[in-house]
mmCIF file of C-alpha atoms in Angstrom:
data_model
loop_
_atom_site.group_PDB
_atom_site.id
_atom_site.type_symbol
_atom_site.label_atom_id
_atom_site.label_comp_id
_atom_site.label_asym_id
_atom_site.label_seq_id
_atom_site.Cartn_x
_atom_site.Cartn_y
_atom_site.Cartn_z
ATOM 1 C CA MET A 1 -10.904 4.161 6.922
ATOM 2 C CA ALA A 2 -12.488 3.544 10.053
ATOM 3 C CA ASP A 3 -13.959 0.148 8.862
ATOM 4 C CA LEU A 4 -10.491 -0.525 7.356
ATOM 5 C CA LEU A 5 -8.624 -0.172 10.475
ATOM 6 C CA ALA A 6 -11.339 -2.038 12.523
ATOM 7 C CA SER A 7 -10.704 -4.947 10.190
ATOM 8 C CA CYS A 8 -7.365 -5.359 11.770
ATOM 9 C CA ASN A 9 -8.445 -4.523 15.315
ATOM 10 C CA ASP A 10 -11.133 -7.325 16.174
ATOM 11 C CA GLU A 11 -13.722 -4.964 14.214
ATOM 12 C CA LYS A 12 -13.423 -2.136 16.760
ATOM 13 C CA VAL A 13 -12.584 1.185 15.501
ATOM 14 C CA PRO A 14 -9.607 2.614 16.967
ATOM 15 C CA ARG A 15 -9.586 6.005 18.138
ATOM 16 C CA GLY A 16 -7.144 8.602 19.653
ATOM 17 C CA LYS A 17 -3.983 10.199 18.670
ATOM 18 C CA THR A 18 -2.013 6.956 18.117
ATOM 19 C CA ILE A 19 -3.719 6.722 14.709
ATOM 20 C CA LYS A 20 -1.820 8.764 12.196
ATOM 21 C CA GLY A 21 -3.032 9.118 8.671
ATOM 22 C CA LEU A 22 -1.559 10.720 5.533
ATOM 23 C CA ASP A 23 -3.761 12.802 3.233
ATOM 24 C CA VAL A 24 -2.090 13.002 -0.208
ATOM 25 C CA GLY A 25 -3.285 16.023 -1.775
ATOM 26 C CA ILE A 26 -5.023 17.579 1.098
ATOM 27 C CA GLY A 27 -6.406 20.494 -0.950
ATOM 28 C CA ALA A 28 -7.269 23.976 0.449
ATOM 29 C CA ASN A 29 -9.902 22.784 2.873
ATOM 30 C CA CYS A 30 -8.359 19.699 4.459
ATOM 31 C CA ILE A 31 -11.932 18.309 4.795
ATOM 32 C CA TYR A 32 -10.816 14.635 5.621
ATOM 33 C CA PRO A 33 -8.414 15.224 8.216
ATOM 34 C CA ILE A 34 -10.881 17.739 9.916
ATOM 35 C CA ILE A 35 -13.308 14.856 10.053
ATOM 36 C CA GLY A 36 -10.713 12.419 11.291
ATOM 37 C CA VAL A 37 -9.832 14.697 13.937
ATOM 38 C CA SER A 38 -13.073 15.654 15.020
ATOM 39 C CA VAL A 39 -14.896 12.295 14.946
ATOM 40 C CA TYR A 40 -12.076 9.785 15.944
ATOM 41 C CA GLY A 41 -9.377 11.903 17.434
ATOM 42 C CA TRP A 42 -6.712 10.792 14.916
ATOM 43 C CA LYS A 43 -3.691 12.785 13.871
ATOM 44 C CA PHE A 44 -2.846 13.763 10.250
ATOM 45 C CA LEU A 45 -0.113 14.827 7.998
ATOM 46 C CA GLY A 46 -1.236 16.426 4.857
ATOM 47 C CA SER A 47 0.806 17.009 1.558
ATOM 48 C CA ASP A 48 0.184 18.985 -1.541
ATOM 49 C CA ILE A 49 2.202 20.429 -4.481
ATOM 50 C CA GLU A 50 0.211 23.716 -4.351
ATOM 51 C CA LYS A 51 1.759 26.273 -2.039
ATOM 52 C CA VAL A 52 -1.486 28.136 -1.949
ATOM 53 C CA SER A 53 -3.312 25.143 -0.860
ATOM 54 C CA ILE A 54 -0.892 24.624 1.934
ATOM 55 C CA GLN A 55 -1.139 28.113 3.207
ATOM 56 C CA SER A 56 -5.038 27.962 3.221
ATOM 57 C CA VAL A 57 -4.828 24.569 5.404
ATOM 58 C CA GLN A 58 -2.384 26.199 7.786
ATOM 59 C CA ASN A 59 -4.675 29.019 8.148
ATOM 60 C CA ILE A 60 -7.458 26.760 9.080
ATOM 61 C CA ILE A 61 -5.255 25.040 11.468
ATOM 62 C CA ASN A 62 -4.049 28.066 13.060
ATOM 63 C CA SER A 63 -7.847 29.248 13.516
ATOM 64 C CA ASN A 64 -8.905 26.114 15.305
ATOM 65 C CA GLU A 65 -7.495 24.863 18.446
ATOM 66 C CA ILE A 66 -8.620 21.282 18.106
ATOM 67 C CA LEU A 67 -6.673 21.039 14.700
ATOM 68 C CA LYS A 68 -3.276 22.566 16.035
ATOM 69 C CA GLU A 69 -2.006 19.745 17.731
ATOM 70 C CA ASN A 70 -3.345 17.069 15.266
ATOM 71 C CA ILE A 71 -2.728 18.198 11.718
ATOM 72 C CA ILE A 72 0.503 19.233 10.160
ATOM 73 C CA VAL A 73 1.189 20.064 6.440
ATOM 74 C CA LYS A 74 3.914 19.577 4.120
ATOM 75 C CA GLN A 75 4.351 20.819 0.486
ATOM 76 C CA GLN A 76 5.552 18.163 -2.049
ATOM 77 C CA GLU A 77 8.309 19.876 -4.044
ATOM 78 C CA ASN A 78 8.322 17.305 -6.952
ATOM 79 C CA SER A 79 5.118 16.900 -8.627
ATOM 80 C CA SER A 80 6.494 13.663 -9.973
ATOM 81 C CA ASN A 81 6.506 12.316 -6.421
ATOM 82 C CA ILE A 82 3.809 11.060 -4.203
ATOM 83 C CA PHE A 83 5.224 9.581 -1.040
ATOM 84 C CA VAL A 84 8.894 10.306 -1.636
ATOM 85 C CA ASN A 85 10.000 13.441 0.149
ATOM 86 C CA ILE A 86 6.862 13.302 2.334
ATOM 87 C CA ILE A 87 7.331 9.993 4.353
ATOM 88 C CA ASN A 88 10.644 9.734 6.260
ATOM 89 C CA LYS A 89 12.115 6.315 6.771
ATOM 90 C CA ASP A 90 11.564 6.298 10.592
ATOM 91 C CA GLU A 91 7.684 7.465 10.263
ATOM 92 C CA LYS A 92 4.769 5.304 10.548
ATOM 93 C CA TYR A 93 1.227 5.699 9.020
ATOM 94 C CA ASP A 94 -1.708 3.585 9.865
ATOM 95 C CA PHE A 95 -3.324 4.689 6.453
ATOM 96 C CA THR A 96 -2.881 6.908 3.343
ATOM 97 C CA LEU A 97 -5.834 8.454 1.639
ATOM 98 C CA CYS A 98 -6.163 10.247 -1.610
ATOM 99 C CA ASN A 99 -8.665 11.709 -4.043
ATOM 100 C CA PRO A 100 -6.624 11.576 -7.198
ATOM 101 C CA PRO A 101 -6.998 14.042 -10.097
ATOM 102 C CA PHE A 102 -9.253 12.050 -12.608
ATOM 103 C CA HIS A 103 -8.837 13.724 -15.960
ATOM 104 C CA LYS A 104 -5.829 13.543 -18.493
ATOM 105 C CA SER A 105 -6.249 17.241 -19.363
ATOM 106 C CA LEU A 106 -7.868 20.537 -18.807
ATOM 107 C CA ASP A 107 -9.940 20.107 -21.874
ATOM 108 C CA GLU A 108 -11.176 16.738 -20.603
ATOM 109 C CA ALA A 109 -12.000 18.192 -17.439
ATOM 110 C CA LEU A 110 -14.071 20.992 -19.127
ATOM 111 C CA ALA A 111 -15.872 18.557 -21.297
ATOM 112 C CA GLY A 112 -16.673 16.433 -18.414
ATOM 113 C CA ASN A 113 -18.045 19.268 -16.323
ATOM 114 C CA LYS A 114 -20.079 20.274 -19.338
ATOM 115 C CA ARG A 115 -21.654 16.881 -19.521
ATOM 116 C CA LYS A 116 -22.289 16.728 -15.731
ATOM 117 C CA VAL A 117 -24.091 20.236 -15.901
ATOM 118 C CA GLN A 118 -26.345 19.250 -18.796
ATOM 119 C CA ASN A 119 -27.371 15.767 -17.073
ATOM 120 C CA LEU A 120 -28.318 17.668 -13.997
ATOM 121 C CA THR A 121 -29.988 20.610 -15.849
ATOM 122 C CA LYS A 122 -31.222 18.795 -18.658
ATOM 123 C CA GLN A 123 -30.396 21.776 -20.670
ATOM 124 C CA LYS A 124 -27.856 22.319 -23.179
ATOM 125 C CA ASN A 125 -24.815 24.014 -21.974
ATOM 126 C CA THR A 126 -22.261 25.831 -24.056
ATOM 127 C CA LYS A 127 -20.175 27.152 -21.340
ATOM 128 C CA SER A 128 -16.842 25.441 -20.457
ATOM 129 C CA ALA A 129 -16.339 27.008 -16.989
ATOM 130 C CA LEU A 130 -15.698 24.552 -14.351
ATOM 131 C CA ASN A 131 -18.063 24.359 -11.222
ATOM 132 C CA PHE A 132 -15.183 22.800 -9.320
ATOM 133 C CA GLY A 133 -13.565 25.200 -6.723
ATOM 134 C CA GLY A 134 -10.183 23.336 -6.588
ATOM 135 C CA LYS A 135 -6.925 24.005 -8.283
ATOM 136 C CA ASN A 136 -6.142 22.427 -11.685
ATOM 137 C CA ASN A 137 -3.935 19.734 -10.254
ATOM 138 C CA GLU A 138 -6.865 18.410 -8.258
ATOM 139 C CA LEU A 139 -8.768 18.068 -11.568
ATOM 140 C CA TRP A 140 -6.346 16.571 -14.036
ATOM 141 C CA CYS A 141 -2.744 15.177 -14.570
ATOM 142 C CA GLU A 142 -0.876 13.919 -17.428
ATOM 143 C CA GLY A 143 -2.210 10.445 -18.097
ATOM 144 C CA GLY A 144 -5.390 10.813 -15.799
ATOM 145 C CA GLU A 145 -6.423 8.919 -12.777
ATOM 146 C CA ILE A 146 -4.959 5.773 -13.927
ATOM 147 C CA ALA A 147 -1.417 7.110 -14.420
ATOM 148 C CA PHE A 148 -1.601 8.799 -10.992
ATOM 149 C CA ILE A 149 -2.422 5.686 -9.193
ATOM 150 C CA LYS A 150 -0.153 3.611 -10.952
ATOM 151 C CA ASN A 151 2.460 5.913 -9.836
ATOM 152 C CA MET A 152 1.284 5.757 -6.363
ATOM 153 C CA ILE A 153 1.485 2.054 -6.227
ATOM 154 C CA LYS A 154 4.928 2.035 -7.621
ATOM 155 C CA GLU A 155 5.960 4.479 -4.911
ATOM 156 C CA SER A 156 4.311 2.581 -2.188
ATOM 157 C CA LEU A 157 6.529 -0.263 -2.659
ATOM 158 C CA LYS A 158 9.358 1.972 -1.479
ATOM 159 C CA PHE A 159 7.656 2.227 1.999
ATOM 160 C CA PRO A 160 6.261 -1.326 2.612
ATOM 161 C CA LYS A 161 6.593 -1.136 6.385
ATOM 162 C CA ASN A 162 5.978 2.545 6.931
ATOM 163 C CA CYS A 163 2.334 2.057 6.369
ATOM 164 C CA LEU A 164 -0.360 -0.390 7.120
ATOM 165 C CA TRP A 165 -2.895 0.413 4.527
ATOM 166 C CA PHE A 166 -2.273 2.454 1.491
ATOM 167 C CA THR A 167 -5.533 3.731 -0.189
ATOM 168 C CA THR A 168 -6.945 5.697 -3.006
ATOM 169 C CA LEU A 169 -10.337 6.774 -4.374
ATOM 170 C CA VAL A 170 -11.015 5.209 -7.760
ATOM 171 C CA SER A 171 -13.648 7.174 -9.681
ATOM 172 C CA LYS A 172 -13.612 5.138 -12.741
ATOM 173 C CA LYS A 173 -14.637 1.505 -12.579
ATOM 174 C CA GLU A 174 -12.774 0.718 -16.088
ATOM 175 C CA ASN A 175 -9.307 1.551 -14.225
ATOM 176 C CA LEU A 176 -9.706 -1.182 -11.998
ATOM 177 C CA PRO A 177 -8.230 -4.235 -13.932
ATOM 178 C CA PHE A 178 -4.951 -1.976 -14.310
ATOM 179 C CA ILE A 179 -4.696 -0.960 -10.688
ATOM 180 C CA TYR A 180 -5.108 -4.863 -9.716
ATOM 181 C CA LYS A 181 -2.600 -5.809 -12.200
ATOM 182 C CA SER A 182 -0.146 -3.171 -10.926
ATOM 183 C CA LEU A 183 -0.874 -4.224 -7.376
ATOM 184 C CA LYS A 184 0.027 -7.876 -8.356
ATOM 185 C CA ASP A 185 3.251 -6.855 -10.101
ATOM 186 C CA ILE A 186 4.531 -5.332 -6.781
ATOM 187 C CA LYS A 187 3.316 -8.426 -4.877
ATOM 188 C CA ALA A 188 0.811 -6.560 -2.573
ATOM 189 C CA VAL A 189 -0.064 -8.976 0.307
ATOM 190 C CA GLU A 190 -3.768 -8.050 0.324
ATOM 191 C CA VAL A 191 -6.014 -5.733 -1.637
ATOM 192 C CA LYS A 192 -9.509 -4.677 -0.757
ATOM 193 C CA THR A 193 -12.078 -2.693 -2.673
ATOM 194 C CA ILE A 194 -14.669 -0.815 -0.809
ATOM 195 C CA GLU A 195 -17.711 0.186 -2.708
ATOM 196 C CA MET A 196 -19.232 3.513 -2.061
ATOM 197 C CA ALA A 197 -22.475 5.036 -3.312
ATOM 198 C CA HIS A 198 -23.739 8.574 -2.791
ATOM 199 C CA GLY A 199 -27.091 9.192 -4.668
ATOM 200 C CA GLN A 200 -26.099 8.467 -8.521
ATOM 201 C CA LYS A 201 -22.449 8.687 -7.939
ATOM 202 C CA ILE A 202 -20.773 5.455 -7.466
ATOM 203 C CA SER A 203 -17.062 5.149 -6.663
ATOM 204 C CA ARG A 204 -14.905 2.811 -4.478
ATOM 205 C CA ILE A 205 -11.628 2.747 -2.443
ATOM 206 C CA VAL A 206 -9.039 0.450 -3.416
ATOM 207 C CA ALA A 207 -6.644 -0.342 -0.559
ATOM 208 C CA TRP A 208 -3.529 -2.550 -0.345
ATOM 209 C CA THR A 209 -1.039 -3.680 2.371
ATOM 210 C CA PHE A 210 2.308 -5.327 2.440
ATOM 211 C CA LEU A 211 1.797 -6.748 5.599
ATOM 212 C CA SER A 212 0.628 -10.325 6.503
ATOM 213 C CA LYS A 213 -2.580 -10.841 8.609
ATOM 214 C CA ASP A 214 -0.340 -11.608 11.503
ATOM 215 C CA GLU A 215 1.907 -8.477 10.990
ATOM 216 C CA GLN A 216 -1.496 -6.513 10.719
ATOM 217 C CA LYS A 217 -2.514 -7.725 14.230
ATOM 218 C CA THR A 218 0.912 -7.027 15.630
ATOM 219 C CA TRP A 219 0.547 -3.609 14.296
ATOM 220 C CA ALA A 220 -2.752 -2.795 15.731
ATOM 221 C CA LYS A 221 -1.499 -3.960 19.410
ATOM 222 C CA ASN A 222 0.277 -0.462 19.321
ATOM 223 C CA TRP A 223 -2.930 1.311 19.065
ATOM 224 C CA VAL A 224 -4.256 2.779 22.411
ATOM 225 C CA SER A 225 -8.050 3.551 22.915
#
C-alpha cells in the first residue's frame, strides 16, 4: 500500500493521519491497521461481519494508546455487502485492502488444509481440523474468492470518487483473467497487479482506480507529510 500511494506522490511514501485506509474484513487481530498506524502513522476504518471480531479489535484498540485515535471499527450488518453501509457518501479513503475468503465451502477449506499439512510434514494426514485461527467467513464464502472479489469490484463502482485505490489480495492466479474482465466491464481507469512472494507462497494484490493520472496527483496534494 505504501508503494502504491507513493506512485501518486512522486515516489514518496505519504505518512501521517491525513492518510486513511479501509480494511475490509479486519478480523480479530487487526494486524494490517496496526502495522499501518505503527509504521506510517496512518488512520483506519476496519469492517467485519463478525460481531466477535469487532469486539476483539475494539479490546485491542482500547488497550493501546497509539491505536485509540487512529483505528475505528464498524460491523457490516449485511453479509452480501462490502462497501455499502460502510463507506458514507461524504467520506474519502486513500485505499482499501482486503484478504478475501478463498474457498467455496467449508469442505473445500478442510481439504485444502489437509493438503497443506501433508506438503509441510510429508506425512499422510487424515485429520480434517483447520490450522487456521480465523472464523469461517474468513476462510470461505459461496462462490469462493472469485465471487467475493467480483462483488467487491461491482460495489466499488458505487464509490468511484470516494477512494483513490481499491485493492484486494488474490491468492489464486487462475482467477486473474476473470478479475481483469470485471474491471474492464466497470471501466476502471487504471489497474495494477503487485506480485508478492513469501517463501513458497506466491500471491498478488490487484489494485484499481476510477481516477485519471491528473486526478490522482490532485488527490495526493491533500496529503500532509
